[in-house]
């Protein structure tokens, strides 16, 4: 949950703000999920950083939304087959399920973020490969 | 972030703020709003697929 005043700052700095604690050195969320060494799959960001975790997950949702919307437009236009649409739909569900569990209780769930991002990348690959 | 992403984020923020205002709370659940937006987008895609198969 984030506070309304923080939302204004959130939009103003394109999701880079609202953090009261700096990002852990092991998680470079500005450039996307990074591979983590074994044993560090759950990274505690801090007790005050549920805002931060939520703001870090947001761009991944928007990537998925944009990809799904593009697929919808292309299925309607006939430039994407229904079967390709189904593949993208299934990947979109994976992405959503992954992102929904990526931010539990002030913890960034890196594997969930990575799984969701992989699904979004696969969506984009299909869209790019069928232009 | 692309313009389309920014629009999706703005829409989700607007929805989350409106819900918080309606609920009379200062807490905004952005993640819930984004998840709902993604779910809505998936529903639209599903409908487009169904129409294309017919």
CSV table of C-alpha atoms in Angstrom, one decimal:
chain,number,residue,atom,x,y,z
A,1,UNK,CA,0.0,0.0,0.0
A,2,UNK,CA,1.3,3.4,-0.7
A,3,UNK,CA,0.2,6.9,0.4
A,4,UNK,CA,-1.4,9.4,-1.8
A,5,UNK,CA,1.3,12.1,-1.4
A,6,UNK,CA,3.8,9.5,-2.4
A,7,UNK,CA,1.9,8.8,-5.6
A,8,UNK,CA,2.5,12.3,-6.9
A,9,UNK,CA,6.2,11.9,-6.4
A,10,UNK,CA,6.0,8.4,-7.9
A,11,UNK,CA,4.6,9.7,-11.1
A,12,UNK,CA,7.0,12.7,-11.2
A,13,UNK,CA,10.1,10.7,-11.0
A,14,UNK,CA,8.9,7.8,-13.1
A,15,UNK,CA,8.8,5.3,-10.3
A,16,UNK,CA,12.3,6.1,-9.1
A,17,UNK,CA,11.1,7.8,-6.0
A,18,UNK,CA,9.1,7.0,-2.9
A,19,UNK,CA,11.9,4.9,-1.5
A,20,UNK,CA,12.8,5.7,2.0
A,21,UNK,CA,15.6,3.2,1.9
A,22,UNK,CA,18.0,2.7,-0.9
A,23,UNK,CA,17.7,-0.4,-3.1
A,24,UNK,CA,19.8,-3.3,-2.0
A,25,UNK,CA,23.0,-3.6,-4.0
A,26,UNK,CA,22.0,-7.0,-5.1
A,27,UNK,CA,18.8,-5.9,-6.8
A,28,UNK,CA,19.2,-3.4,-9.7
A,29,UNK,CA,15.5,-2.9,-10.3
A,30,UNK,CA,16.1,0.0,-12.6
A,31,UNK,CA,17.4,-2.3,-15.3
A,32,UNK,CA,15.1,-5.2,-14.4
A,33,UNK,CA,15.5,-8.3,-12.4
A,34,UNK,CA,19.0,-9.6,-12.2
A,35,UNK,CA,20.2,-13.2,-11.6
A,36,UNK,CA,20.7,-13.9,-7.9
A,37,UNK,CA,23.1,-16.3,-6.3
A,38,UNK,CA,21.7,-19.3,-4.7
A,39,UNK,CA,20.2,-18.7,-1.3
A,40,UNK,CA,19.3,-15.1,-1.9
A,41,UNK,CA,16.0,-15.6,-3.7
A,42,UNK,CA,14.0,-13.6,-1.3
A,43,UNK,CA,15.4,-10.2,-0.6
A,44,UNK,CA,14.1,-8.2,2.4
A,45,UNK,CA,14.0,-4.6,1.4
A,46,UNK,CA,13.1,-3.2,4.8
A,47,UNK,CA,10.1,-2.6,7.1
A,48,UNK,CA,9.3,0.8,5.6
A,49,UNK,CA,9.7,-0.2,2.0
A,50,UNK,CA,6.5,-1.8,0.9
A,51,UNK,CA,6.0,1.4,-1.1
A,52,UNK,CA,9.3,0.9,-2.7
A,53,UNK,CA,8.6,-2.7,-3.6
A,54,UNK,CA,5.2,-1.8,-5.1
A,55,UNK,CA,6.7,1.0,-7.1
A,56,UNK,CA,9.4,-1.4,-8.5
A,57,UNK,CA,6.8,-3.9,-9.6
A,58,UNK,CA,4.6,-1.4,-11.4
A,59,UNK,CA,6.7,-1.0,-14.6
A,60,UNK,CA,6.5,-4.7,-15.1
A,61,UNK,CA,2.8,-4.7,-15.0
A,62,UNK,CA,2.6,-1.8,-17.5
A,63,UNK,CA,4.9,-3.7,-19.9
A,64,UNK,CA,2.6,-6.6,-19.7
A,65,UNK,CA,-0.5,-4.4,-20.2
A,66,UNK,CA,1.0,-2.7,-23.2
A,67,UNK,CA,1.9,-6.1,-24.8
A,68,UNK,CA,-1.5,-7.6,-24.2
A,69,UNK,CA,-3.2,-4.5,-25.6
A,70,UNK,CA,-1.0,-4.7,-28.7
A,71,UNK,CA,-1.9,-8.3,-29.1
A,72,UNK,CA,-5.6,-7.6,-28.8
A,73,UNK,CA,-5.4,-4.9,-31.5
A,74,UNK,CA,-3.5,-7.2,-33.8
A,75,UNK,CA,-5.9,-10.1,-33.4
A,76,UNK,CA,-8.7,-7.8,-34.2
A,77,UNK,CA,-6.9,-6.5,-37.2
A,78,UNK,CA,-6.1,-10.0,-38.4
A,79,UNK,CA,-2.3,-9.5,-38.3
A,80,UNK,CA,-2.0,-12.0,-35.5
A,81,UNK,CA,-3.6,-15.4,-35.7
A,82,UNK,CA,-5.9,-16.6,-32.9
A,83,UNK,CA,-3.4,-19.3,-32.0
A,84,UNK,CA,-0.7,-16.7,-31.6
A,85,UNK,CA,-3.2,-14.7,-29.5
A,86,UNK,CA,-3.8,-17.7,-27.3
A,87,UNK,CA,-0.1,-18.1,-26.7
A,88,UNK,CA,0.2,-14.5,-25.7
A,89,UNK,CA,-2.9,-14.8,-23.5
A,90,UNK,CA,-1.3,-17.7,-21.6
A,91,UNK,CA,1.9,-15.8,-21.2
A,92,UNK,CA,0.0,-12.8,-20.0
A,93,UNK,CA,-1.7,-15.0,-17.3
A,94,UNK,CA,1.7,-16.2,-16.2
A,95,UNK,CA,3.0,-12.7,-16.0
A,96,UNK,CA,0.0,-11.5,-14.0
A,97,UNK,CA,0.2,-14.4,-11.6
A,98,UNK,CA,4.0,-13.8,-11.1
A,99,UNK,CA,3.7,-10.1,-10.6
A,100,UNK,CA,0.9,-10.6,-8.1
A,101,UNK,CA,3.1,-12.6,-5.8
A,102,UNK,CA,6.3,-10.5,-6.5
A,103,UNK,CA,5.9,-8.1,-3.6
A,104,UNK,CA,4.7,-9.9,-0.5
A,105,UNK,CA,5.1,-8.1,2.8
A,106,UNK,CA,8.0,-5.7,2.0
A,107,UNK,CA,9.9,-8.4,0.3
A,108,UNK,CA,10.9,-8.4,-3.4
A,109,UNK,CA,10.4,-11.9,-4.7
A,110,UNK,CA,13.0,-11.9,-7.3
A,111,UNK,CA,12.2,-15.3,-8.9
A,112,UNK,CA,8.6,-14.2,-9.3
A,113,UNK,CA,9.7,-10.9,-10.9
A,114,UNK,CA,12.0,-12.8,-13.2
A,115,UNK,CA,9.3,-15.3,-14.2
A,116,UNK,CA,6.9,-12.5,-15.0
A,117,UNK,CA,9.5,-10.6,-17.0
A,118,UNK,CA,10.4,-13.7,-18.9
A,119,UNK,CA,6.7,-14.1,-19.9
A,120,UNK,CA,6.5,-10.5,-21.0
A,121,UNK,CA,9.7,-10.9,-23.0
A,122,UNK,CA,8.2,-13.9,-24.7
A,123,UNK,CA,5.1,-11.9,-25.5
A,124,UNK,CA,7.2,-9.1,-27.0
A,125,UNK,CA,9.2,-11.8,-29.0
A,126,UNK,CA,6.0,-13.1,-30.5
A,127,UNK,CA,4.8,-9.6,-31.4
A,128,UNK,CA,8.1,-8.7,-32.9
A,129,UNK,CA,8.4,-12.0,-34.8
A,130,UNK,CA,5.0,-11.6,-36.4
A,131,UNK,CA,5.3,-8.1,-37.7
B,1,UNK,CA,9.1,3.8,-19.9
B,2,UNK,CA,7.2,4.3,-23.1
B,3,UNK,CA,4.2,6.6,-23.6
B,4,UNK,CA,1.9,3.6,-23.7
B,5,UNK,CA,3.3,2.3,-20.4
B,6,UNK,CA,3.0,5.7,-18.8
B,7,UNK,CA,-0.7,5.9,-19.9
B,8,UNK,CA,-1.3,2.4,-18.4
B,9,UNK,CA,0.3,3.5,-15.2
B,10,UNK,CA,-1.6,6.8,-15.0
B,11,UNK,CA,-4.9,4.9,-15.6
B,12,UNK,CA,-4.1,2.5,-12.8
B,13,UNK,CA,-3.1,5.4,-10.5
B,14,UNK,CA,-6.3,7.2,-11.2
B,15,UNK,CA,-8.3,4.1,-10.5
B,16,UNK,CA,-6.5,3.4,-7.3
B,17,UNK,CA,-6.8,7.0,-6.1
B,18,UNK,CA,-10.5,7.0,-6.9
B,19,UNK,CA,-11.0,3.8,-5.0
B,20,UNK,CA,-9.2,5.1,-2.0
B,21,UNK,CA,-11.2,8.3,-2.0
B,22,UNK,CA,-14.4,6.3,-2.3
B,23,UNK,CA,-13.3,4.1,0.6
B,24,UNK,CA,-12.3,7.1,2.6
B,25,UNK,CA,-8.8,5.9,3.2
B,26,UNK,CA,-5.4,7.4,2.7
B,27,UNK,CA,-3.9,4.1,1.6
B,28,UNK,CA,-3.7,3.4,-2.1
B,29,UNK,CA,-3.2,-0.1,-3.5
B,30,UNK,CA,-1.4,0.5,-6.7
B,31,UNK,CA,-0.5,-3.2,-7.2
B,32,UNK,CA,-4.1,-4.3,-6.9
B,33,UNK,CA,-5.1,-1.7,-9.5
B,34,UNK,CA,-2.4,-2.7,-11.9
B,35,UNK,CA,-3.3,-6.4,-11.5
B,36,UNK,CA,-6.9,-5.5,-12.3
B,37,UNK,CA,-5.9,-3.5,-15.3
B,38,UNK,CA,-3.8,-6.5,-16.6
B,39,UNK,CA,-6.7,-8.8,-15.9
B,40,UNK,CA,-9.0,-6.5,-17.9
B,41,UNK,CA,-6.5,-6.4,-20.8
B,42,UNK,CA,-6.4,-10.2,-20.8
B,43,UNK,CA,-10.2,-10.4,-20.9
B,44,UNK,CA,-10.2,-8.1,-23.9
B,45,UNK,CA,-7.6,-10.3,-25.6
B,46,UNK,CA,-9.7,-13.4,-24.8
B,47,UNK,CA,-12.8,-11.8,-26.4
B,48,UNK,CA,-10.8,-10.8,-29.5
B,49,UNK,CA,-9.5,-14.4,-29.8
B,50,UNK,CA,-13.0,-15.8,-29.5
B,51,UNK,CA,-14.3,-13.4,-32.1
B,52,UNK,CA,-11.5,-14.3,-34.4
B,53,UNK,CA,-12.2,-18.0,-34.2
B,54,UNK,CA,-15.8,-17.6,-35.1
